[in-house]
Coordinates of C-alpha atoms and ligand atoms in Angstrom, one line a residue:
X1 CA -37.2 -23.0 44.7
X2 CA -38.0 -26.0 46.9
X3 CA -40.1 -25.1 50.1
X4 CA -38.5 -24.2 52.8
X5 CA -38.4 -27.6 55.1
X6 CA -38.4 -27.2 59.1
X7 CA -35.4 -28.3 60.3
X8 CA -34.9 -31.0 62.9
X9 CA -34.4 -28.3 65.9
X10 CA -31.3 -29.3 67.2
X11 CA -29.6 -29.9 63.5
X12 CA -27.4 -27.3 62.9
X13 CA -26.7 -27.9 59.4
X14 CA -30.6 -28.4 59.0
X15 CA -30.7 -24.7 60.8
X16 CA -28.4 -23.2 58.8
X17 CA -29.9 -24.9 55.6
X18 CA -33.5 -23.3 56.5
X19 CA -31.8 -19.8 56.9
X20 CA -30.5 -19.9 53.3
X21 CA -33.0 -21.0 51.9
X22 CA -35.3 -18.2 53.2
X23 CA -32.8 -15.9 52.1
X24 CA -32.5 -17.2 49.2
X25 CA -36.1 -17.3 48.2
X26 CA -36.5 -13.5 49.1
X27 CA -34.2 -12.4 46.7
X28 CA -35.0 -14.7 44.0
X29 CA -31.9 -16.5 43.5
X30 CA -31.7 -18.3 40.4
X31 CA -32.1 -22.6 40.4
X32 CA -28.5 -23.2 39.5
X33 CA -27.2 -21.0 42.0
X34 CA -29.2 -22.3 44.3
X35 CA -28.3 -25.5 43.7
X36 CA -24.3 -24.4 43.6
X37 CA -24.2 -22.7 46.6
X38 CA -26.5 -25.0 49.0
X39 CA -24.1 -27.5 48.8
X40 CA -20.2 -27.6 49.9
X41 CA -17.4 -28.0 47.7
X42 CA -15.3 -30.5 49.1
X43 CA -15.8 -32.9 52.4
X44 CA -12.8 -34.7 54.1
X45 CA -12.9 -37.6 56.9
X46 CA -9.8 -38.6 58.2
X47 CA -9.3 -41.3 60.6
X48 CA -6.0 -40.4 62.9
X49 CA -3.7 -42.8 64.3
X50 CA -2.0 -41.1 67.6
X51 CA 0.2 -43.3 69.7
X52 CA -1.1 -42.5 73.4
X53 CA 1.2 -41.7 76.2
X54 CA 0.2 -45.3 77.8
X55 CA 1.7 -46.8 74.7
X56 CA -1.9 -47.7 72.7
X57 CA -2.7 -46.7 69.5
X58 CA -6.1 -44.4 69.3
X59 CA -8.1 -43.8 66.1
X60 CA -9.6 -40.3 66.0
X61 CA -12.1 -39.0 63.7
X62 CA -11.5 -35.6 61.9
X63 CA -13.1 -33.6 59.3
X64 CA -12.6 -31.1 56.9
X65 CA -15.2 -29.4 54.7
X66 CA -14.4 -26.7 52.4
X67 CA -17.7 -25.1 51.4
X68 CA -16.7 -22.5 48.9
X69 CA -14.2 -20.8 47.0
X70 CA -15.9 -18.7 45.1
X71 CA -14.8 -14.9 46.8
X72 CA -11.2 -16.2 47.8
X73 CA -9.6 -19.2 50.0
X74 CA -11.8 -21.5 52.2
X75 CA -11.7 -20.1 56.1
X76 CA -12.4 -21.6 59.1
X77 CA -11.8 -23.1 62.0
X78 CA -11.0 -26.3 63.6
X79 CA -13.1 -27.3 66.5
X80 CA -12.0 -30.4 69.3
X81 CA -14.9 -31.7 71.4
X82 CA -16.3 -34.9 71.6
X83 CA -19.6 -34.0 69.7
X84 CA -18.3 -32.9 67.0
X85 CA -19.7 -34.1 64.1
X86 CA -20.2 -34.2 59.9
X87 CA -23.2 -32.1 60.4
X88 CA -21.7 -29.7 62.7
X89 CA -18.7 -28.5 60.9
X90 CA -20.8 -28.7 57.7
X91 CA -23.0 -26.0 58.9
X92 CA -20.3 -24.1 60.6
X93 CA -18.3 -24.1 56.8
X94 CA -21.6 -22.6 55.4
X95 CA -21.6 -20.3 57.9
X96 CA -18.0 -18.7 57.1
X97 CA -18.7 -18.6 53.6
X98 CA -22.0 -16.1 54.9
X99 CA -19.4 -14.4 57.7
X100 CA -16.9 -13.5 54.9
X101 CA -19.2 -12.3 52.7
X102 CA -21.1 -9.9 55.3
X103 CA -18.4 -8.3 56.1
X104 CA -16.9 -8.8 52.8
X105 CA -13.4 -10.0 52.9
X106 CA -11.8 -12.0 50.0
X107 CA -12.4 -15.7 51.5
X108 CA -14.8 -18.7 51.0
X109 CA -15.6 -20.7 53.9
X110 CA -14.6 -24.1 55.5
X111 CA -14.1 -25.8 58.8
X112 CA -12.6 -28.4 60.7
X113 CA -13.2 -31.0 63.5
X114 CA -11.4 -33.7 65.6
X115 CA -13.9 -35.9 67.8
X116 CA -12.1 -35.7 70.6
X117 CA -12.5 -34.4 74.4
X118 CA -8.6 -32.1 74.3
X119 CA -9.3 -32.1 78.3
X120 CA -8.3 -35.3 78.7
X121 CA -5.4 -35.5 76.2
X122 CA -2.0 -34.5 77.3
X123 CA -0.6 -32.1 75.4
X124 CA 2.0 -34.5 73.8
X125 CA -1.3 -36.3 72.8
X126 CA -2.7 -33.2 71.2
X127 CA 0.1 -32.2 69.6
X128 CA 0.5 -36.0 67.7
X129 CA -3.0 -35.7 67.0
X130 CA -2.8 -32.0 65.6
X131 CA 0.1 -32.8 63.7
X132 CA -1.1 -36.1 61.9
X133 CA -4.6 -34.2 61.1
X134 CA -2.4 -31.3 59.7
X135 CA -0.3 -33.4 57.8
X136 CA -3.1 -35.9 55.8
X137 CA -4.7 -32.4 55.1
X138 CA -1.5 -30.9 53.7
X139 CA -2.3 -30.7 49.8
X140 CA -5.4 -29.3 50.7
X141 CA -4.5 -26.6 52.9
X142 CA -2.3 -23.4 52.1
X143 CA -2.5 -19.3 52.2
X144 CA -4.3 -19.8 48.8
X145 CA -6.2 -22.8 48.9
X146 CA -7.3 -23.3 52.2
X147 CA -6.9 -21.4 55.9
X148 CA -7.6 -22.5 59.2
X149 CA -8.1 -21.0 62.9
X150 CA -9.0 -21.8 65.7
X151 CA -12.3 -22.6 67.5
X152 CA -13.6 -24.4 70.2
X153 CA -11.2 -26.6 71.9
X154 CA -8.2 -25.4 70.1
X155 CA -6.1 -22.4 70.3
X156 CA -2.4 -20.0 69.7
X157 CA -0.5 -23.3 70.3
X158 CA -2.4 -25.8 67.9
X159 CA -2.3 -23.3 65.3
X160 CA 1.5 -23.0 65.6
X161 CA 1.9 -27.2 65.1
X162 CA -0.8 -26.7 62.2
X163 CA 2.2 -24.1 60.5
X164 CA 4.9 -26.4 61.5
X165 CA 3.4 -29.4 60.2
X166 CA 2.3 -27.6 57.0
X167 CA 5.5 -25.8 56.7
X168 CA 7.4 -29.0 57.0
X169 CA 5.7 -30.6 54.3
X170 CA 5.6 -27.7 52.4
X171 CA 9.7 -27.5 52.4
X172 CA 9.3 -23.6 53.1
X173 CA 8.4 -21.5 56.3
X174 CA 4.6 -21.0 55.8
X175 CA 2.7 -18.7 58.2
X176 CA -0.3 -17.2 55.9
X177 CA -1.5 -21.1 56.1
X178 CA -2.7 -20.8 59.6
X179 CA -4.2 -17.6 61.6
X180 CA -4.8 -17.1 65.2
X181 CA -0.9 -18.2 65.9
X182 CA 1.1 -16.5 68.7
X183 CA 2.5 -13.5 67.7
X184 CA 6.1 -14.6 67.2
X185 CA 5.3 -16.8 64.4
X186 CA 3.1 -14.3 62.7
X187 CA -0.1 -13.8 64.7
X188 CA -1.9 -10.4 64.3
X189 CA -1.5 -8.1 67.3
X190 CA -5.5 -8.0 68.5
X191 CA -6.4 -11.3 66.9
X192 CA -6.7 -12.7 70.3
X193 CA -9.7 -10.0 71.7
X194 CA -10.8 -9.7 67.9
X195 CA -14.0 -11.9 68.2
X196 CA -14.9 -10.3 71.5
X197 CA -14.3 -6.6 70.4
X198 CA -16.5 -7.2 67.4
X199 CA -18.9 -8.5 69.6
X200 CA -18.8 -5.4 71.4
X201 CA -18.7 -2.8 68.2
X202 CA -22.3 -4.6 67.0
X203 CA -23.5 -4.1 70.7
X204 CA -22.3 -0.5 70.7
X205 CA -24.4 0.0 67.2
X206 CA -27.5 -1.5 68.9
X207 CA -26.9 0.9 71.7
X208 CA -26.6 3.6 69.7
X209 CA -30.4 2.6 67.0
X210 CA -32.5 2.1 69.7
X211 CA -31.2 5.3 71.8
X212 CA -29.8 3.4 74.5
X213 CA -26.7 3.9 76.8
X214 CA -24.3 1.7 77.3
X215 CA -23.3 2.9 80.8
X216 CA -24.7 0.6 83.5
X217 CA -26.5 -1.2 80.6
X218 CA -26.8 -4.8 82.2
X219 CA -25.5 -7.7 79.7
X220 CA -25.0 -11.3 80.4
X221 CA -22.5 -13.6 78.7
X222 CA -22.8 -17.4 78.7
X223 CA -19.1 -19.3 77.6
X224 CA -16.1 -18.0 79.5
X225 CA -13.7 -18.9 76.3
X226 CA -11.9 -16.6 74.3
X227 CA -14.9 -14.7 72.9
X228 CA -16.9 -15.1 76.1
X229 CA -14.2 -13.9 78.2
X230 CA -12.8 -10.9 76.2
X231 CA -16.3 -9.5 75.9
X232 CA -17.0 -9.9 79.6
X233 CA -13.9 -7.8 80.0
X234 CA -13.9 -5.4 76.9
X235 CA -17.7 -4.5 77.7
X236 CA -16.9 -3.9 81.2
X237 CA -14.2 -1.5 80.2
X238 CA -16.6 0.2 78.1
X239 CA -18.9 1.1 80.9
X240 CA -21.3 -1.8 80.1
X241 CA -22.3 -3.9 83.5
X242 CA -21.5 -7.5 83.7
X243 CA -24.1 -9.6 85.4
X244 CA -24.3 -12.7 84.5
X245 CA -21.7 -15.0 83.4
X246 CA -21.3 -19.0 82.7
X247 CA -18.9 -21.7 81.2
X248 CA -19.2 -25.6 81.3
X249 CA -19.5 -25.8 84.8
X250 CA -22.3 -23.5 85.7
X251 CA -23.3 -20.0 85.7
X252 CA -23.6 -17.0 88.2
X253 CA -25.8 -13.7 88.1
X254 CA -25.0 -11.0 89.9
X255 CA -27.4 -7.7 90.0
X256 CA -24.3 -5.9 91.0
X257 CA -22.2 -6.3 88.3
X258 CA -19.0 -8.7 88.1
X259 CA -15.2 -7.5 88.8
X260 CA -14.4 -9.4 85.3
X261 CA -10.2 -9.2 85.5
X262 CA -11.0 -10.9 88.9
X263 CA -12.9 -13.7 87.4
X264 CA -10.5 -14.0 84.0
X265 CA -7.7 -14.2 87.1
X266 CA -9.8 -17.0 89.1
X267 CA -10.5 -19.2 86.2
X268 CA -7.5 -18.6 84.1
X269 CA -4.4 -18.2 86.7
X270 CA -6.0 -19.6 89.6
X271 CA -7.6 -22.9 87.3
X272 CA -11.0 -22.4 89.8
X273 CA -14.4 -23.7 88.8
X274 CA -16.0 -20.1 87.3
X275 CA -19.1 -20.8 89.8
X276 CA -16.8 -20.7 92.8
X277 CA -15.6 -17.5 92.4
X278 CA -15.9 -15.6 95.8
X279 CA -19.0 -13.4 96.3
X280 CA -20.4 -14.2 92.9
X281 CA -23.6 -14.3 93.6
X282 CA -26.5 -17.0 92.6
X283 CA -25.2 -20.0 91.2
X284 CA -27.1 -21.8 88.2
X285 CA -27.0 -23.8 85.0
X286 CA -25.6 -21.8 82.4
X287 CA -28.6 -22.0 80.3
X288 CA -30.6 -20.7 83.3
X289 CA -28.4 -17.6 82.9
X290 CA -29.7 -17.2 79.5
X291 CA -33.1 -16.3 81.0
X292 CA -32.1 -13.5 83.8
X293 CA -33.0 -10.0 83.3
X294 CA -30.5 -7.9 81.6
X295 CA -30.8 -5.3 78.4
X296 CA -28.3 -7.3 76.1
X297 CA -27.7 -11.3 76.4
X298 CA -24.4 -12.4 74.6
X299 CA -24.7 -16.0 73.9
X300 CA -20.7 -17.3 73.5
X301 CA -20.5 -20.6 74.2
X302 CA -21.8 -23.5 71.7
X303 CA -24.8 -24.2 69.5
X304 CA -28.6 -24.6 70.5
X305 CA -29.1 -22.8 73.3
X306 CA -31.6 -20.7 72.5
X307 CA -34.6 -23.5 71.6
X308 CA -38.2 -23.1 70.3
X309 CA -39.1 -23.9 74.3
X310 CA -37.3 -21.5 75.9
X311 CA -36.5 -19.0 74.0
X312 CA -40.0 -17.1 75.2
X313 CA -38.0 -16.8 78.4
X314 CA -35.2 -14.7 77.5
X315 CA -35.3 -11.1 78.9
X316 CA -32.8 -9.1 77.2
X317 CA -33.8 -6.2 74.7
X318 CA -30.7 -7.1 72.1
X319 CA -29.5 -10.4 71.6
X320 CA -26.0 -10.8 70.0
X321 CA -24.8 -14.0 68.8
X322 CA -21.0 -14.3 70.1
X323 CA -21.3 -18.4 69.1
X324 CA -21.6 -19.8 65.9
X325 CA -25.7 -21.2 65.8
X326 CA -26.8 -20.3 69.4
X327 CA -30.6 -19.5 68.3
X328 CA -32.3 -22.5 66.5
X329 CA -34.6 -22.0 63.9
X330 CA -37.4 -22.1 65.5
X331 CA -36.5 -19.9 68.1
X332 CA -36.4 -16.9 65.5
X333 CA -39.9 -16.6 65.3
X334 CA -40.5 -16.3 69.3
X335 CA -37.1 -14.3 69.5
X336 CA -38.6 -11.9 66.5
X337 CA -42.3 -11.6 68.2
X338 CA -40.8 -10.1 71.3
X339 CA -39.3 -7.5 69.4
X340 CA -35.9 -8.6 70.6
X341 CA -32.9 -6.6 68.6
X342 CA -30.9 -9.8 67.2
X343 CA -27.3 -9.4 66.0
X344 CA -26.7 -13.0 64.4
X345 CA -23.9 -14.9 64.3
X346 CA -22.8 -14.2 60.8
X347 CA -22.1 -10.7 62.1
X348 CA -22.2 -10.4 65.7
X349 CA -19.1 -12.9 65.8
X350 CA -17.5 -11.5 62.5
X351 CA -14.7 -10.1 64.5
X352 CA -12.5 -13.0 64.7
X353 CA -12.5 -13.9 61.0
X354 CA -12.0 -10.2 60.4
X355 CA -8.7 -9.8 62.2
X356 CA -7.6 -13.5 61.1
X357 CA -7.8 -12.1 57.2
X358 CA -6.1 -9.1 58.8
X359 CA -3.0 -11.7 59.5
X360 CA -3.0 -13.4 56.2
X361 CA -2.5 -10.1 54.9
X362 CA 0.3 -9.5 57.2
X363 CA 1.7 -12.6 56.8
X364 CA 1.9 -12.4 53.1
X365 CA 3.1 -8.9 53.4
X366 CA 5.7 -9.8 55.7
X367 CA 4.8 -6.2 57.4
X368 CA 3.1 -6.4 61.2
X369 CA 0.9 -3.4 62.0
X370 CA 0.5 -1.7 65.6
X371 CA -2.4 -2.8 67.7
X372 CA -4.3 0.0 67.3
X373 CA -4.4 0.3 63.5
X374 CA -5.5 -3.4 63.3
X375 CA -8.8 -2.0 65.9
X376 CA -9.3 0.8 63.8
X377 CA -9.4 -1.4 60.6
X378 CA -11.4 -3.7 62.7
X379 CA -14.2 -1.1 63.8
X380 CA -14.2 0.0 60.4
X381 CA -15.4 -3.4 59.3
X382 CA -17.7 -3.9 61.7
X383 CA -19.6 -0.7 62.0
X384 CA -19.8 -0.8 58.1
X385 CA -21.1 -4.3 57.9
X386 CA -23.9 -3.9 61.0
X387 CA -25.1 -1.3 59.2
X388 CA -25.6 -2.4 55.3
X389 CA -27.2 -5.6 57.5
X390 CA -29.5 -2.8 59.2
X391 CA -30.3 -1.1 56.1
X392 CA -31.2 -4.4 53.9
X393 CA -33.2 -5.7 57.0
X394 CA -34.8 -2.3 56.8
X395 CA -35.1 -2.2 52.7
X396 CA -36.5 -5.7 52.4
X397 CA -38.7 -5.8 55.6
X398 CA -36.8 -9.0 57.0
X399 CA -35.5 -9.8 60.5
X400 CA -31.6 -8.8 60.6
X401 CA -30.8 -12.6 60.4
X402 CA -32.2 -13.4 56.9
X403 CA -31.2 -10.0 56.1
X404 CA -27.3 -10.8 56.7
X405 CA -27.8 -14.4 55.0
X406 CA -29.4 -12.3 51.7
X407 CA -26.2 -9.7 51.7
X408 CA -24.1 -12.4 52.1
X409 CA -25.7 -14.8 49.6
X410 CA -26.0 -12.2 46.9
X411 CA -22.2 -11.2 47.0
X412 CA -21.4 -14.7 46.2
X413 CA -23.9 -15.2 44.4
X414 CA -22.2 -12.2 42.3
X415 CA -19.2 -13.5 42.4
X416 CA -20.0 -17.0 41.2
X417 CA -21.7 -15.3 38.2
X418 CA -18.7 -13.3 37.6
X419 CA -16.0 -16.0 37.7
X420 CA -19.5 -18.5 35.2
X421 CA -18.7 -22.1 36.2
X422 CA -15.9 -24.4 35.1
X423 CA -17.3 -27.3 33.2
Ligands
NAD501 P1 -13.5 -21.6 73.9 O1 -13.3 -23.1 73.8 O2 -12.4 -20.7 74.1 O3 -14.7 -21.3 75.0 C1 -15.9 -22.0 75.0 C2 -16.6 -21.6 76.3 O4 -17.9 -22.1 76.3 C3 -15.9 -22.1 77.6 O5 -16.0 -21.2 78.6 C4 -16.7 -23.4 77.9 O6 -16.7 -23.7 79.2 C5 -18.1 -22.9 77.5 N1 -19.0 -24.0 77.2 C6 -18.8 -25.1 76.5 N2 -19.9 -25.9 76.5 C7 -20.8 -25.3 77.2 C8 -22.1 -25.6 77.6 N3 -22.7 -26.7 77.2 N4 -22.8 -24.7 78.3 C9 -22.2 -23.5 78.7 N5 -21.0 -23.2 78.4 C10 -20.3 -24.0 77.6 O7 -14.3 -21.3 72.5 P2 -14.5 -19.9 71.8 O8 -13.4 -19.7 70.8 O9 -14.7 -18.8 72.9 O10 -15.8 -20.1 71.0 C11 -17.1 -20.0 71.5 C12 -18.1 -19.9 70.4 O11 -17.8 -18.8 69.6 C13 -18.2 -21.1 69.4 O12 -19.5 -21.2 69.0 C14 -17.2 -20.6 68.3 O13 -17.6 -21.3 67.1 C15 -17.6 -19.2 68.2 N6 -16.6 -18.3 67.6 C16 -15.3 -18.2 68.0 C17 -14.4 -17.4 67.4 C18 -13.0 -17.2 67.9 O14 -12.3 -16.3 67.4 N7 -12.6 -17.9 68.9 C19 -14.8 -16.7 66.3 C20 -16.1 -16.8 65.8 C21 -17.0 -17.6 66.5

């Protein structure tokens, strides 16, 4: 097994390579599967014509990268921002492959990426540039090939030009191609709180090991998106207290606890800057929020936040990943030293891809289930997969990071020894 090689810190692919290869060492994985499963399968760049509303012609950059197959279809999804990059969605397709495996549902993992800022592109714009990306990707995608979602910078309404496009092409309506759509083309009831209510299950298990209660338990989130935002208002439902929240623009923390509905209402209906909601207390960056005092810290925004130099500052007594790669490498080892109760990514945010396979079964079933039996299914999942990640952390003496990557890597690893190679 080649040593394990310190990442560049703010790599993510780098990060996510170190990870596996810890795990991997630990449980002895043999050479050739090393070798099989470091690497993706498949990596697409595309460069997108889209005819602007000002009458130019733009080039985008997009990417596809399907990393494996081996336990079922690629899943993942497809991010717009203007950093996105080859690295980036590389890492994030490794990191589905470990997502589907922890909490063991029959996909692979992939991801997608526009460079783009969607802020600034009207939504004539987006839809051209959703619909070209779609298209050039068409005989790779498909319920049984490959199955995207959405992700930063995209949402219900990109996913429902992804399954027009693809149906289109496909001469035949299509809607297991595609999860996270709206609900009248074939979206899961739940699937849009999914992410955030997992988020909240792991929390609730934390709660629950280290004898805590989640009444009045103080939690900050940073990212006010889809998983940032549900959990904010999930968790306060739950009892938990809000208080501290950020987005793009800035955070706010608030010893007394936020009135989330209020702030989902001011950002979301009213369109207001998050930190210029009324009475919200001290305003910051949003990293700064990271480093308040509260008993569980929620990071739900975007990669590298939490950094070798200031991770030492963060307060909380469990950490749960609601982001995809929030915690660099080198922040595990401070993170770990202060006996901080991590929930990574590759569980903490398992939610989402949970209720998106929860679709594609629907979808192919052509049978839609009620709200509450999709959450049931969901906590199911969840609580099953936080604790065989518990218990191997436990077993194999190994923080509950590695231990996830090592579940996850040894189910496909059993798989791929199952199905031999094709040569
Ligand atoms: P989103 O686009 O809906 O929201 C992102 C939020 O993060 C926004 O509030 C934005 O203002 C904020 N943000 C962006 N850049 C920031 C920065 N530099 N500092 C602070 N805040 C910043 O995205 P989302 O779907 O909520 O995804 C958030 C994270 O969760 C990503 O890492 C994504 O990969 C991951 N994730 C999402 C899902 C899902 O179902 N949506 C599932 C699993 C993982």
């Amino acid at each position: 097994m080649p040593q394990t090689l310190v990442p560049e810190e703010m790599n993510v692919y780098q990060n996510a390579e170190a990870r596996f290869e810890v795990a991997a060492d630990k449980l002895g994985l043999e050479q050739g599967l090393y070798r099989y499963l470091k690497y993706p399968d498949k990596e697409i760049t595309l460069y997108i014509p889209v005819g602007m509303d000002n009458g130019q012609l733009e080039v985008f950059i997009g990417y596809r990268v399907l990393h494996s197959t081996v336990r079922g279809p690629g899943k993942g999804g497809i991010r717009f921002a203007p950093d996105v990059s080859l690295d980036e969605v590389r890492a994030l397709s490794a990191w589905m492959t470990w997502k589907c495996a922890v909490v063991d549902i029959p996909f692979g993992g992939a991801k997608g990426g526009i460079i783009c800022d969607p802020r600034k592109l009207s939504r004539g714009e987006l839809e051209r540039l959703t619909r070209r990306y779609t298209a050039e990707l068409s005989d790779w995608l498909g319920p049984e090939r490959d199955v995207p979602a959405p992700d930063v910078g995209t949402n219900e309404q990109t996913m429902a030009w992804v399954m027009d496009t693809y149906a289109m092409h496909a001469r035949q309506a299509t809607n297991a191609v595609v999860t996270g759509k709206p609900i009248e083309l074939g979206g899961s009831r739940g699937r849009r709180e999914a992410t955030g209510r997992g988020v909240m299950i792991c929390v609730d298990k934390a709660m629950a090991k280290l004898g805590m209660k989640k009444e009045s338990t103080r939690v900050i989130i940073q990212g006010f998106g889809n998983v940032g935002s549900l959990a904010a208002d999930l968790m306060q439902k739950a009892g938990y207290k809000i208080i501290g929240l950020a987005d793009i623009g800035g955070g706010l923390y608030n010893e007394k606890g936020f009135d989330v509905p209020k702030v989902i209402e001011w950002v979301y209906t009213q369109k207001k800057p998050l930190q210029e909601f009324p009475g919200g207390g001290v305003k910051m960056s949003s990293r700064d929020v990271l480093f308040q005092p509260c008993d569980v810290l929620i990071p739900a925004a975007i990669e590298n936040q939490i950094t070798e130099q200031n991770a030492h500052k963060v307060q909380a007594r469990v950490l749960c990943e609601g982001a995809n790669g929030p915690t660099t490498w080198q922040a595990d080892a401070v993170i770990d030293a202060k006996g901080i109760f991590t929930i990574p990514d590759i569980l903490g945010n398992a939610g989402g891809v949970t209720v998106s396979y929860f679709e594609w079964v629907q979808d192919r079933q052509g049978f839609f289930w009620r709200e509450s039996e999709v959450n049931e299914r969901l906590l199911d999942v969840m609580e099953r997969s936080f604790d065989e990640v518990v218990r191997y952390a436990e077993l194999h003496r190994v923080n509950n990071r590695i231990a996830a990557y090592m579940l996850a890597i040894d189910r496909v690893a059993s798989a791929l020894k199952l199905r031999g190679i094709y040569a």
